[in-house]
Amino acid sequence: MMTFLNYILSGISLGSIYAIIALGYTMVYGIAKMLNFAHGDVIMVGAYICFFAVSRYSLPPLVGVIAAMAVCTVLGIVVERLAYKPLRAAPSLAVLITAIGVSYFLQNGAQLLWTPNPKVFSSVVGTGRLALFGGQLTVSYVTITTIASCIVIMVALSWFTGNTKMGKAMRACSEDKGAAQLMGINVNSTISVTFAIGSALAAVAGVLLCSAYPTLVPTTGAMPGIKAFTAAVFGGIGSIPGAFLGGLLLGVIEIFAKAYISTQLSDAVVFAVLIIVLLVKPAGLLGKQVSEKV
Amino acid sequence: MLTVENIDVFYGAIHAIKGISFNVNEGEVVALIGANGAGKSTTLKTISGIMHPRNGKITFLDEDITRTEGHKLPAKGLAQVPEGRRIFQQMTVMENLEMGAYIQKKVSAEDFDNVFSHFPRLKERRSQIAGTLSGGEQQMLAMGRALMSRPKLLMLDEPSMGLAPILVEEIFNIIQEFHTSGTTILLVEQNAEMALQIADRAYVLETGKIALSGTGKELSESDEIRKAYLGG
Ligand SMILES: Nc1ncnc2c1ncn2[C@@H]1O[C@H](COP(=O)(O)OP(=O)(O)O)[C@@H](O)[C@H]1O
Ligand SMILES: [Mg+2]
């Protein structure tokens, strides 16, 4: 029973990381209608920044996290300006290929700057554990922090998009850029803000990911990036609650597949579930079935 | 108030607007009529900065806005109700109206009251998701949304499209109300009969050129117009 609870907690914790990454994917997709495949690599950059701040310059972990968020925010905005904005009117295949190019550029850049040798990331909340039920169930601080961060981020984002002028403008742009512009909304700067938010969240995800799985290499972000993309599609791409739900479910399914089926096959199981969901609900769990308007 | 001089507008190689000129004076209702594909929507899109002309000049309130980015125009007093309404389907009626007031620092209760006085039905439905409104209500919302920016010049692109005759009547009455309360109006319509009834002046667009112009009365009595647009 306690093992089962442990699996659930690990699943939710991993899923929380996927969810935070998936939120970035889904927000960018919602507004720019593009899959930013470089999003996973922003995670890696965030983790490196935090690593250097904390391990090399002995700054407090919180400062490391903030530095990572700041750098990733700027990185997100710069990448959008230089690589994606010039392609605003280009076919989506061209944008997709560019995003893959940016992804490799970030990975190779990280290799050049920080070498491919693994760095050992030290958890930003330490390695302590909380004992529950008289020590029968222990939960690491990392797990607690991860789940709490995900909930805080989810609540904050929902509030932001539902209640602030900028958040509503983002929703307006994701529905109809032409109409949004007629309202006086600067569509380009709204897209920039979306990239900034998504990238700052990616930094948080990178720090949490490496706090749980401490090996940091230039390709660290690639697989979680793909998983989170899967989570976003699973929940319904473009939908913020969908990304949250998709991320959590994906994490739980992955951990259960590892525990009860096979460690080697766990990723295959995850993708099999995705395929089945998409066969039944092509728009994803919470996605809206939208017919293309002409 | 608005002067369009000799503009040429292209979609790639397609020459959609071929050197048209016209003007709208403060306080007028000016209609732009013409068949489907004549270039009416393109003209409005060019004025509101969604597209830019290759040649020519557009002046609004003595300012050259030919190359001004579209999102800067609402703050100068220009608003457009686009063809097909283009309301934000997944947002509520209130949120749509708030977006209309995006350029105001703060949304004022008076602006909402003003919109609701023209469109009482929107008040009843203010918490409803806009996509679930009927076609007529969506048109009202699109017009109300444009009103929220307190425009000096309101451009409407085929507000009667797809509406039942009784609703068309209602929409045109409301356009009249806007006009009476001091808004200058540039009205694009295929429904020439209705448009000419309320227009002070009108221009007839044919394949990207202005074929005719005159007062609403002159044009509705012209034989050419009767044959081409008013069904005899
Ligand atoms: N997005 C577009 N791409 C290419 N051609 C277009 C586009 N939109 C309109 N056109 C062409 O421009 C011309 C004018 O169209 P439009 O301004 O929409 O006419 P109207 O509003 O009078 O019906 C038409 O010949 C139309 O086919
Ligand atoms: Mg048209």
Coordinates of C-alpha atoms and ligand atoms in Angstrom, one line a residue:
Chain A
M1 CA 0.0 0.0 0.0
M2 CA 2.8 2.4 1.0
T3 CA 4.7 1.5 -2.1
F4 CA 1.7 2.3 -4.2
L5 CA 1.4 5.7 -2.5
N6 CA 5.0 6.2 -3.2
Y7 CA 4.5 5.5 -6.8
I8 CA 1.6 7.9 -7.0
L9 CA 3.7 10.6 -5.4
S10 CA 6.6 10.0 -7.7
G11 CA 4.2 10.0 -10.6
I12 CA 2.6 13.3 -9.6
S13 CA 6.0 14.8 -9.0
L14 CA 7.4 13.8 -12.4
G15 CA 4.1 14.8 -13.9
S16 CA 4.3 18.2 -12.3
I17 CA 7.5 18.8 -14.1
Y18 CA 6.0 17.7 -17.4
A19 CA 3.0 19.9 -16.7
I20 CA 5.2 23.0 -16.1
I21 CA 7.0 22.4 -19.4
A22 CA 3.8 21.6 -21.2
L23 CA 2.3 24.9 -20.1
G24 CA 5.0 26.7 -22.0
Y25 CA 4.5 24.5 -25.1
T26 CA 0.8 25.0 -25.0
M27 CA 0.8 28.8 -24.4
V28 CA 3.2 29.3 -27.2
Y29 CA 1.2 27.1 -29.5
G30 CA -2.0 28.8 -28.5
I31 CA -0.8 32.2 -29.5
A32 CA 1.9 31.7 -32.2
K33 CA 0.4 28.5 -33.6
M34 CA 3.8 26.9 -33.7
L35 CA 5.4 24.0 -31.9
N36 CA 8.5 25.4 -30.3
F37 CA 10.7 22.3 -30.3
A38 CA 13.5 24.2 -28.7
H39 CA 11.4 24.7 -25.5
G40 CA 13.0 21.5 -24.0
D41 CA 16.4 23.0 -24.4
V42 CA 15.5 26.1 -22.6
I43 CA 15.0 23.9 -19.6
M44 CA 18.6 22.7 -19.9
V45 CA 19.9 26.3 -20.1
G46 CA 17.9 27.2 -17.0
A47 CA 19.4 24.2 -15.1
Y48 CA 23.0 25.2 -16.1
I49 CA 22.5 28.8 -15.0
C50 CA 21.2 27.6 -11.7
F51 CA 24.0 25.1 -11.4
F52 CA 26.7 27.7 -12.0
A53 CA 25.1 30.3 -9.7
V54 CA 24.8 27.8 -6.8
S55 CA 27.7 25.4 -7.2
R56 CA 30.3 27.8 -8.7
Y57 CA 29.4 31.1 -7.3
S58 CA 27.9 29.8 -4.1
L59 CA 24.9 32.0 -4.4
P60 CA 21.7 31.0 -2.4
P61 CA 19.5 28.5 -4.3
L62 CA 16.7 31.0 -4.6
V63 CA 19.0 33.5 -6.3
G64 CA 20.1 30.7 -8.6
V65 CA 16.4 30.0 -9.6
I66 CA 15.7 33.7 -10.2
A67 CA 18.9 34.0 -12.3
A68 CA 17.8 31.0 -14.3
M69 CA 14.4 32.4 -14.9
A70 CA 15.8 35.8 -15.9
V71 CA 18.3 34.3 -18.4
C72 CA 15.7 32.0 -19.9
T73 CA 13.2 34.8 -20.2
V74 CA 15.7 36.8 -22.2
L75 CA 16.7 33.7 -24.2
G76 CA 13.0 33.0 -25.0
I77 CA 12.4 36.6 -26.2
V78 CA 15.6 36.7 -28.3
V79 CA 15.0 33.3 -29.9
E80 CA 11.5 34.4 -30.8
R81 CA 12.7 37.7 -32.3
L82 CA 15.5 36.3 -34.3
A83 CA 14.3 32.9 -35.4
Y84 CA 10.5 32.8 -35.4
K85 CA 9.3 36.4 -35.9
P86 CA 10.7 36.7 -39.4
L87 CA 8.7 33.5 -40.2
R88 CA 5.4 34.7 -39.0
A89 CA 3.8 34.4 -42.5
A90 CA 5.9 31.4 -43.5
P91 CA 4.4 27.8 -43.9
S92 CA 4.3 25.9 -40.6
L93 CA 6.8 23.3 -41.9
A94 CA 9.4 26.0 -42.2
V95 CA 8.8 27.2 -38.7
L96 CA 8.9 23.6 -37.4
I97 CA 12.3 23.0 -39.0
T98 CA 13.6 26.3 -37.7
A99 CA 12.5 25.3 -34.2
I100 CA 14.4 22.0 -34.5
G101 CA 17.4 24.0 -35.7
V102 CA 17.2 26.3 -32.6
S103 CA 17.0 23.2 -30.5
Y104 CA 20.3 21.8 -31.9
F105 CA 21.8 25.2 -31.7
L106 CA 21.1 25.5 -28.0
Q107 CA 22.4 21.9 -27.3
N108 CA 25.6 22.5 -29.3
G109 CA 26.0 25.9 -27.8
A110 CA 25.8 24.3 -24.3
Q111 CA 28.4 21.7 -25.3
L112 CA 30.8 24.4 -26.5
L113 CA 30.3 26.6 -23.5
W114 CA 29.9 24.0 -20.7
T115 CA 31.5 20.9 -22.3
P116 CA 29.5 17.6 -22.7
N117 CA 30.8 16.3 -19.3
P118 CA 28.0 15.7 -16.9
K119 CA 27.6 18.1 -14.0
V120 CA 26.2 17.0 -10.7
F121 CA 23.3 19.3 -9.9
S122 CA 22.7 19.7 -6.2
S123 CA 19.1 20.0 -5.3
V124 CA 17.9 23.5 -4.5
V125 CA 15.9 22.3 -1.5
G126 CA 18.4 19.9 -0.2
T127 CA 18.1 16.1 0.0
G128 CA 15.9 15.9 3.1
R129 CA 12.8 13.8 3.4
L130 CA 9.7 14.2 5.3
A131 CA 8.5 11.1 7.2
L132 CA 4.8 10.3 7.3
F133 CA 2.7 7.6 9.0
G134 CA 5.4 6.9 11.6
G135 CA 8.1 6.7 8.9
Q136 CA 6.3 4.2 6.7
L137 CA 6.0 6.8 3.9
T138 CA 8.8 9.3 3.3
V139 CA 8.5 12.1 0.8
S140 CA 11.5 14.1 -0.3
Y141 CA 11.5 17.9 -0.1
V142 CA 12.1 17.9 -3.8
T143 CA 8.8 16.1 -4.4
I144 CA 6.9 18.4 -2.2
T145 CA 8.5 21.5 -3.7
T146 CA 7.8 20.2 -7.2
I147 CA 4.2 19.5 -6.7
A148 CA 3.7 22.8 -4.8
S149 CA 5.4 24.8 -7.5
C150 CA 3.2 23.2 -10.2
I151 CA 0.0 24.0 -8.3
V152 CA 1.1 27.6 -7.6
I153 CA 2.1 28.1 -11.3
M154 CA -1.2 26.6 -12.5
V155 CA -3.3 28.8 -10.2
A156 CA -1.2 31.9 -11.0
L157 CA -1.5 31.3 -14.8
S158 CA -5.2 30.8 -14.6
W159 CA -5.6 33.9 -12.7
F160 CA -3.4 35.8 -15.1
T161 CA -5.2 34.7 -18.2
G162 CA -8.6 35.1 -16.7
N163 CA -8.2 38.4 -14.9
T164 CA -5.5 40.6 -16.2
K165 CA -5.6 42.9 -19.2
M166 CA -2.4 41.3 -20.6
G167 CA -3.7 37.8 -20.0
K168 CA -7.0 38.6 -21.8
A169 CA -5.1 40.1 -24.6
M170 CA -3.2 36.9 -24.9
R171 CA -6.4 34.9 -25.2
A172 CA -7.7 37.4 -27.7
C173 CA -4.6 37.0 -29.8
S174 CA -4.7 33.2 -29.6
E175 CA -8.2 33.3 -31.0
D176 CA -7.9 35.9 -33.7
K177 CA -4.8 38.0 -34.3
G178 CA -6.4 40.2 -36.9
A179 CA -9.3 41.1 -34.6
A180 CA -6.9 41.6 -31.7
Q181 CA -5.0 44.1 -33.7
L182 CA -8.1 46.0 -34.5
M183 CA -8.6 46.4 -30.7
G184 CA -5.2 48.1 -30.5
I185 CA -3.4 45.1 -29.1
N186 CA 0.2 44.9 -30.2
V187 CA 0.2 41.3 -31.4
N188 CA 4.0 41.0 -31.6
S189 CA 4.7 42.2 -28.1
T190 CA 1.9 39.9 -26.8
I191 CA 3.7 37.0 -28.5
S192 CA 7.0 38.1 -26.9
V193 CA 5.4 38.1 -23.5
T194 CA 4.1 34.6 -24.0
F195 CA 7.5 33.4 -25.0
A196 CA 8.9 35.1 -21.9
I197 CA 6.5 33.5 -19.6
G198 CA 6.9 30.0 -21.2
S199 CA 10.7 30.3 -20.9
A200 CA 10.7 31.4 -17.3
L201 CA 8.5 28.4 -16.5
A202 CA 11.0 26.2 -18.4
A203 CA 13.7 27.5 -16.1
V204 CA 11.7 26.5 -13.1
A205 CA 11.1 23.1 -14.6
G206 CA 14.8 22.7 -15.4
V207 CA 15.8 23.4 -11.8
L208 CA 13.1 21.0 -10.4
L209 CA 14.0 18.3 -12.9
C210 CA 17.7 18.4 -12.0
S211 CA 16.9 18.6 -8.3
A212 CA 15.2 15.2 -8.7
Y213 CA 17.5 13.8 -11.4
P214 CA 20.9 15.4 -10.7
T215 CA 22.8 14.5 -13.9
L216 CA 23.1 17.6 -16.0
V217 CA 24.3 17.4 -19.7
P218 CA 23.5 19.5 -22.7
T219 CA 20.8 17.0 -23.9
T220 CA 19.1 17.0 -20.5
G221 CA 16.1 18.9 -21.8
A222 CA 15.5 16.9 -24.9
M223 CA 13.6 13.9 -23.6
P224 CA 11.5 15.8 -21.0
G225 CA 10.8 18.3 -23.7
I226 CA 9.3 15.6 -26.0
K227 CA 7.4 14.1 -23.1
A228 CA 6.0 17.5 -22.1
F229 CA 5.0 18.1 -25.8
T230 CA 3.2 14.7 -25.6
A231 CA 1.6 15.8 -22.4
A232 CA 0.4 19.0 -24.0
V233 CA -1.1 17.1 -27.0
F234 CA -2.6 14.6 -24.6
G235 CA -4.4 17.3 -22.6
G236 CA -5.4 19.2 -25.8
I237 CA -2.8 21.5 -27.2
G238 CA -3.6 25.2 -26.6
S239 CA -5.5 24.4 -23.4
I240 CA -3.8 25.5 -20.1
P241 CA -5.8 23.1 -17.9
G242 CA -5.2 20.5 -20.6
A243 CA -1.4 20.9 -20.2
F244 CA -1.7 20.6 -16.4
L245 CA -3.9 17.4 -16.6
G246 CA -1.9 15.9 -19.5
G247 CA 1.4 16.5 -17.6
L248 CA 0.2 14.9 -14.4
L249 CA -1.4 11.9 -16.1
L250 CA 1.7 11.3 -18.2
G251 CA 4.0 11.4 -15.2
V252 CA 1.7 8.9 -13.3
I253 CA 1.4 6.6 -16.3
E254 CA 5.2 6.6 -16.8
I255 CA 6.0 5.8 -13.2
F256 CA 3.3 3.0 -13.1
A257 CA 4.6 1.6 -16.3
K258 CA 8.1 1.5 -14.9
A259 CA 6.9 -0.1 -11.7
Y260 CA 4.5 -2.6 -12.9
I261 CA 5.3 -3.3 -16.5
S262 CA 8.9 -2.7 -17.5
T263 CA 11.4 0.0 -17.1
Q264 CA 12.6 -0.5 -20.6
L265 CA 9.1 -0.3 -22.1
S266 CA 7.8 2.6 -20.0
D267 CA 8.2 5.2 -22.7
A268 CA 6.5 2.9 -25.2
V269 CA 3.6 2.5 -22.8
V270 CA 3.3 6.3 -22.4
F271 CA 3.2 6.8 -26.2
A272 CA 0.7 3.9 -26.6
V273 CA -1.7 5.6 -24.2
L274 CA -1.3 8.9 -26.1
I275 CA -2.1 7.2 -29.4
I276 CA -5.2 5.6 -27.9
V277 CA -6.4 8.8 -26.4
L278 CA -5.9 10.6 -29.7
L279 CA -7.8 7.9 -31.6
V280 CA -10.8 8.4 -29.3
K281 CA -10.4 12.2 -28.8
P282 CA -8.4 13.7 -31.6
A283 CA -8.3 17.1 -29.9
G284 CA -6.9 15.7 -26.7
L285 CA -8.6 15.4 -23.3
L286 CA -9.6 19.0 -22.8
G287 CA -9.0 20.3 -26.3
K288 CA -11.7 22.0 -28.3
Q289 CA -12.7 20.5 -31.6
V290 CA -12.4 23.5 -33.8
S291 CA -13.2 23.6 -37.4
E292 CA -10.8 25.7 -39.4
K293 CA -12.7 28.9 -40.4
V294 CA -12.2 30.3 -43.8
Chain B
M1 CA -11.4 63.6 -41.5
L2 CA -10.2 60.7 -43.7
T3 CA -8.6 61.1 -47.0
V4 CA -7.6 58.3 -49.3
E5 CA -5.5 59.3 -52.2
N6 CA -4.7 57.1 -55.1
I7 CA -3.9 53.9 -53.2
D8 CA -2.8 50.7 -54.9
V9 CA -3.1 47.5 -52.9
F10 CA -1.8 44.1 -53.8
Y11 CA -2.2 40.5 -52.6
G12 CA 1.0 39.1 -53.9
A13 CA 0.6 39.6 -57.6
I14 CA -3.1 40.3 -57.4
H15 CA -3.8 44.0 -57.9
A16 CA -6.9 44.3 -55.7
I17 CA -7.2 48.1 -55.4
K18 CA -6.3 50.1 -58.4
G19 CA -5.6 53.7 -57.5
I20 CA -8.8 54.7 -55.7
S21 CA -9.3 58.1 -53.9
F22 CA -12.1 59.2 -51.7
N23 CA -12.7 61.1 -48.5
V24 CA -15.0 61.1 -45.5
N25 CA -15.8 64.4 -43.8
E26 CA -16.5 64.8 -40.1
G27 CA -20.1 63.9 -39.2
E28 CA -20.9 62.1 -42.4
V29 CA -22.1 58.6 -43.2
V30 CA -20.3 57.5 -46.3
A31 CA -21.1 54.2 -48.0
L32 CA -18.8 52.1 -50.1
I33 CA -20.9 49.7 -52.2
G34 CA -20.1 47.2 -54.8
A35 CA -20.4 43.5 -55.8
N36 CA -18.6 40.7 -54.1
G37 CA -14.9 40.8 -54.8
A38 CA -14.9 44.5 -55.8
G39 CA -12.3 45.4 -53.1
K40 CA -14.4 46.9 -50.4
S41 CA -13.0 44.8 -47.5
T42 CA -9.5 45.3 -48.9
T43 CA -10.0 49.1 -48.8
L44 CA -11.1 49.0 -45.1
K45 CA -8.2 46.6 -44.2
T46 CA -5.8 49.1 -45.8
I47 CA -7.3 52.0 -43.8
S48 CA -7.0 50.2 -40.5
G49 CA -3.4 49.2 -41.2
I50 CA -4.0 45.4 -41.5
M51 CA -2.6 45.9 -45.0
H52 CA -0.5 48.7 -46.4
P53 CA -0.8 50.2 -49.9
R54 CA 2.0 50.0 -52.4
N55 CA 1.4 53.5 -53.5
G56 CA -0.7 56.4 -52.4
K57 CA -1.5 58.1 -49.2
I58 CA -4.0 57.8 -46.4
T59 CA -4.6 60.7 -44.0
F60 CA -6.7 60.6 -40.9
L61 CA -7.3 63.8 -38.8
D62 CA -4.4 65.5 -40.6
E63 CA -2.0 62.8 -39.9
D64 CA -0.4 60.5 -42.5
I65 CA -1.3 57.0 -41.5
T66 CA -0.3 55.2 -44.7
R67 CA 2.4 53.1 -43.0
T68 CA 1.2 53.3 -39.4
E69 CA 1.1 49.9 -37.7
G70 CA -2.5 48.7 -37.3
H71 CA -2.5 48.4 -33.6
K72 CA -1.7 52.1 -33.1
L73 CA -4.8 53.3 -35.0
P74 CA -7.5 52.6 -32.5
A75 CA -5.9 55.1 -30.1
K76 CA -6.1 57.7 -32.8
G77 CA -9.8 57.3 -33.0
L78 CA -10.3 54.7 -35.8
A79 CA -12.3 51.6 -35.2
Q80 CA -13.4 48.8 -37.6
V81 CA -16.1 46.2 -37.3
P82 CA -14.6 43.6 -39.5
E83 CA -16.4 41.4 -42.1
G84 CA -17.8 38.3 -40.5
R85 CA -17.8 40.0 -37.1
R86 CA -14.7 38.3 -35.8
I87 CA -15.7 38.5 -32.1
F88 CA -13.7 36.5 -29.7
Q89 CA -15.8 33.3 -29.6
Q90 CA -14.4 31.8 -26.5
M91 CA -14.5 34.9 -24.4
T92 CA -17.6 36.2 -22.6
V93 CA -19.6 39.2 -23.9
M94 CA -18.1 41.4 -21.2
E95 CA -14.6 40.3 -22.0
N96 CA -15.2 41.0 -25.7
L97 CA -16.3 44.5 -24.7
E98 CA -13.2 44.9 -22.4
M99 CA -11.0 44.0 -25.4
G100 CA -12.8 46.8 -27.3
A101 CA -11.7 49.2 -24.6
Y102 CA -8.1 47.8 -24.7
I103 CA -6.6 51.2 -25.5
Q104 CA -8.3 52.9 -22.5
K105 CA -6.2 52.9 -19.4
K106 CA -9.2 51.7 -17.4
V107 CA -12.5 50.4 -18.7
S108 CA -15.2 52.9 -17.6
A109 CA -18.7 52.0 -16.6
E110 CA -20.0 54.8 -18.8
D111 CA -18.6 53.0 -21.9
F112 CA -20.4 49.8 -20.9
D113 CA -23.6 51.7 -20.2
N114 CA -23.3 53.4 -23.6
V115 CA -23.0 50.1 -25.4
F116 CA -25.9 48.6 -23.4
S117 CA -28.1 51.5 -24.2
H118 CA -27.7 50.7 -27.9
F119 CA -27.8 47.0 -27.4
P120 CA -29.9 46.0 -24.3
R121 CA -29.7 42.4 -25.4
L122 CA -26.0 42.4 -24.8
K123 CA -26.6 43.4 -21.2
E124 CA -28.8 40.4 -20.6
R125 CA -26.2 38.1 -22.0
R126 CA -23.1 39.8 -20.6
S127 CA -21.7 36.6 -18.9
Q128 CA -22.4 34.4 -21.9
I129 CA -19.6 32.9 -24.0
A130 CA -19.8 35.0 -27.2
G131 CA -19.6 32.0 -29.5
T132 CA -23.0 30.8 -28.3
L133 CA -24.8 34.1 -29.3
S134 CA -27.0 34.2 -32.3
G135 CA -25.8 35.8 -35.5
G136 CA -27.6 39.0 -34.9
E137 CA -26.3 39.2 -31.3
Q138 CA -22.8 38.5 -32.5
Q139 CA -23.1 41.5 -34.9
M140 CA -24.3 43.6 -32.1
L141 CA -21.4 42.5 -30.0
A142 CA -18.9 43.3 -32.8
M143 CA -20.4 46.8 -33.1
G144 CA -20.5 47.3 -29.3
R145 CA -16.9 46.2 -29.0
A146 CA -15.9 48.8 -31.6
L147 CA -17.8 51.4 -29.8
M148 CA -15.9 50.7 -26.5
S149 CA -12.8 52.4 -28.0
R150 CA -14.8 55.7 -28.4
P151 CA -14.0 55.9 -32.1
K152 CA -14.2 59.2 -34.0
L153 CA -14.5 57.2 -37.3
L154 CA -16.3 53.9 -37.2
M155 CA -15.9 51.6 -40.2
L156 CA -18.3 48.8 -40.7
D157 CA -17.8 45.9 -43.1
E158 CA -21.1 44.4 -44.2
P159 CA -22.9 44.6 -40.9
S160 CA -26.0 43.1 -42.5
M161 CA -24.4 40.0 -43.9
G162 CA -26.3 36.9 -43.2
L163 CA -29.0 38.5 -41.1
A164 CA -32.7 38.2 -41.4
P165 CA -34.4 41.3 -42.9
I166 CA -35.9 42.4 -39.5
L167 CA -32.4 42.3 -37.9
V168 CA -30.9 44.2 -40.9
E169 CA -33.5 46.9 -40.2
E170 CA -32.5 46.9 -36.5
I171 CA -28.7 47.1 -37.3
F172 CA -29.2 50.0 -39.7
N173 CA -31.3 51.9 -37.1
I174 CA -28.4 51.5 -34.6
I175 CA -25.9 52.7 -37.2
Q176 CA -28.2 55.8 -37.5
E177 CA -28.1 56.2 -33.7
F178 CA -24.3 56.0 -33.7
H179 CA -24.3 58.7 -36.3
T180 CA -26.8 60.9 -34.4
S181 CA -24.6 60.7 -31.3
G182 CA -21.7 62.2 -33.3
T183 CA -19.7 59.3 -34.8
T184 CA -18.6 59.6 -38.3
I185 CA -19.3 56.4 -40.3
L186 CA -17.8 54.6 -43.3
L187 CA -20.1 51.8 -44.2
V188 CA -19.3 49.0 -46.6
E189 CA -22.3 47.1 -47.9
Q190 CA -23.5 44.8 -50.6
N191 CA -27.0 45.7 -49.5
A192 CA -26.9 48.9 -51.5
E193 CA -30.5 49.8 -51.0
M194 CA -30.2 50.0 -47.2
A195 CA -26.8 51.6 -47.4
L196 CA -27.9 54.3 -49.8
Q197 CA -30.9 55.2 -47.5
I198 CA -28.7 56.2 -44.6
A199 CA -25.7 57.5 -46.5
D200 CA -24.9 61.2 -47.0
R201 CA -22.6 60.2 -49.8
A202 CA -21.6 56.9 -51.5
Y203 CA -18.9 55.5 -53.7
V204 CA -19.4 52.5 -56.0
L205 CA -16.5 50.2 -56.3
E206 CA -16.0 47.9 -59.3
T207 CA -13.0 45.6 -59.6
G208 CA -10.8 47.7 -57.5
K209 CA -11.8 51.1 -59.1
I210 CA -14.3 53.7 -58.1
A211 CA -16.9 53.6 -60.8
L212 CA -19.4 56.2 -59.5
S213 CA -19.9 58.5 -56.6
G214 CA -22.5 60.9 -55.4
T215 CA -25.0 61.6 -52.7
G216 CA -27.0 58.7 -51.4
K217 CA -30.1 60.2 -53.0
E218 CA -28.4 60.7 -56.4
L219 CA -27.1 57.2 -56.5
S220 CA -30.3 55.5 -55.5
E221 CA -32.0 57.3 -58.3
S222 CA -29.4 56.6 -60.9
D223 CA -30.4 54.1 -63.6
E224 CA -27.0 52.4 -63.6
I225 CA -27.1 51.7 -59.9
R226 CA -30.7 50.5 -60.1
K227 CA -29.8 48.0 -62.8
A228 CA -26.6 46.8 -61.2
Y229 CA -27.3 46.8 -57.5
L230 CA -31.0 47.5 -56.6
G231 CA -32.6 44.8 -58.7
G232 CA -34.1 47.0 -61.4
Ligands
LIG1 N1 -6.3 37.1 -48.8 C1 -6.4 37.2 -50.1 N2 -5.5 36.7 -51.0 C2 -5.6 37.0 -52.3 N3 -6.5 37.7 -52.9 C3 -7.5 38.2 -52.1 C4 -7.4 38.0 -50.7 N4 -8.5 38.7 -50.1 C5 -9.1 39.2 -51.2 N5 -8.5 38.9 -52.4 C6 -9.0 39.4 -53.7 O1 -9.0 40.8 -53.7 C7 -10.2 41.2 -54.4 C8 -11.0 42.1 -53.5 O2 -11.5 41.3 -52.4 P1 -12.3 42.0 -51.2 O3 -11.7 43.3 -50.8 O4 -12.5 41.0 -50.1 O5 -13.7 42.3 -51.9 P2 -15.1 42.7 -51.3 O6 -15.0 42.9 -49.8 O7 -15.6 43.8 -52.1 O8 -16.0 41.5 -51.5 C9 -10.9 40.0 -54.8 O9 -10.6 39.7 -56.2 C10 -10.4 38.9 -54.0 O10 -10.4 37.6 -54.6
MG2 MG -15.8 42.0 -48.3

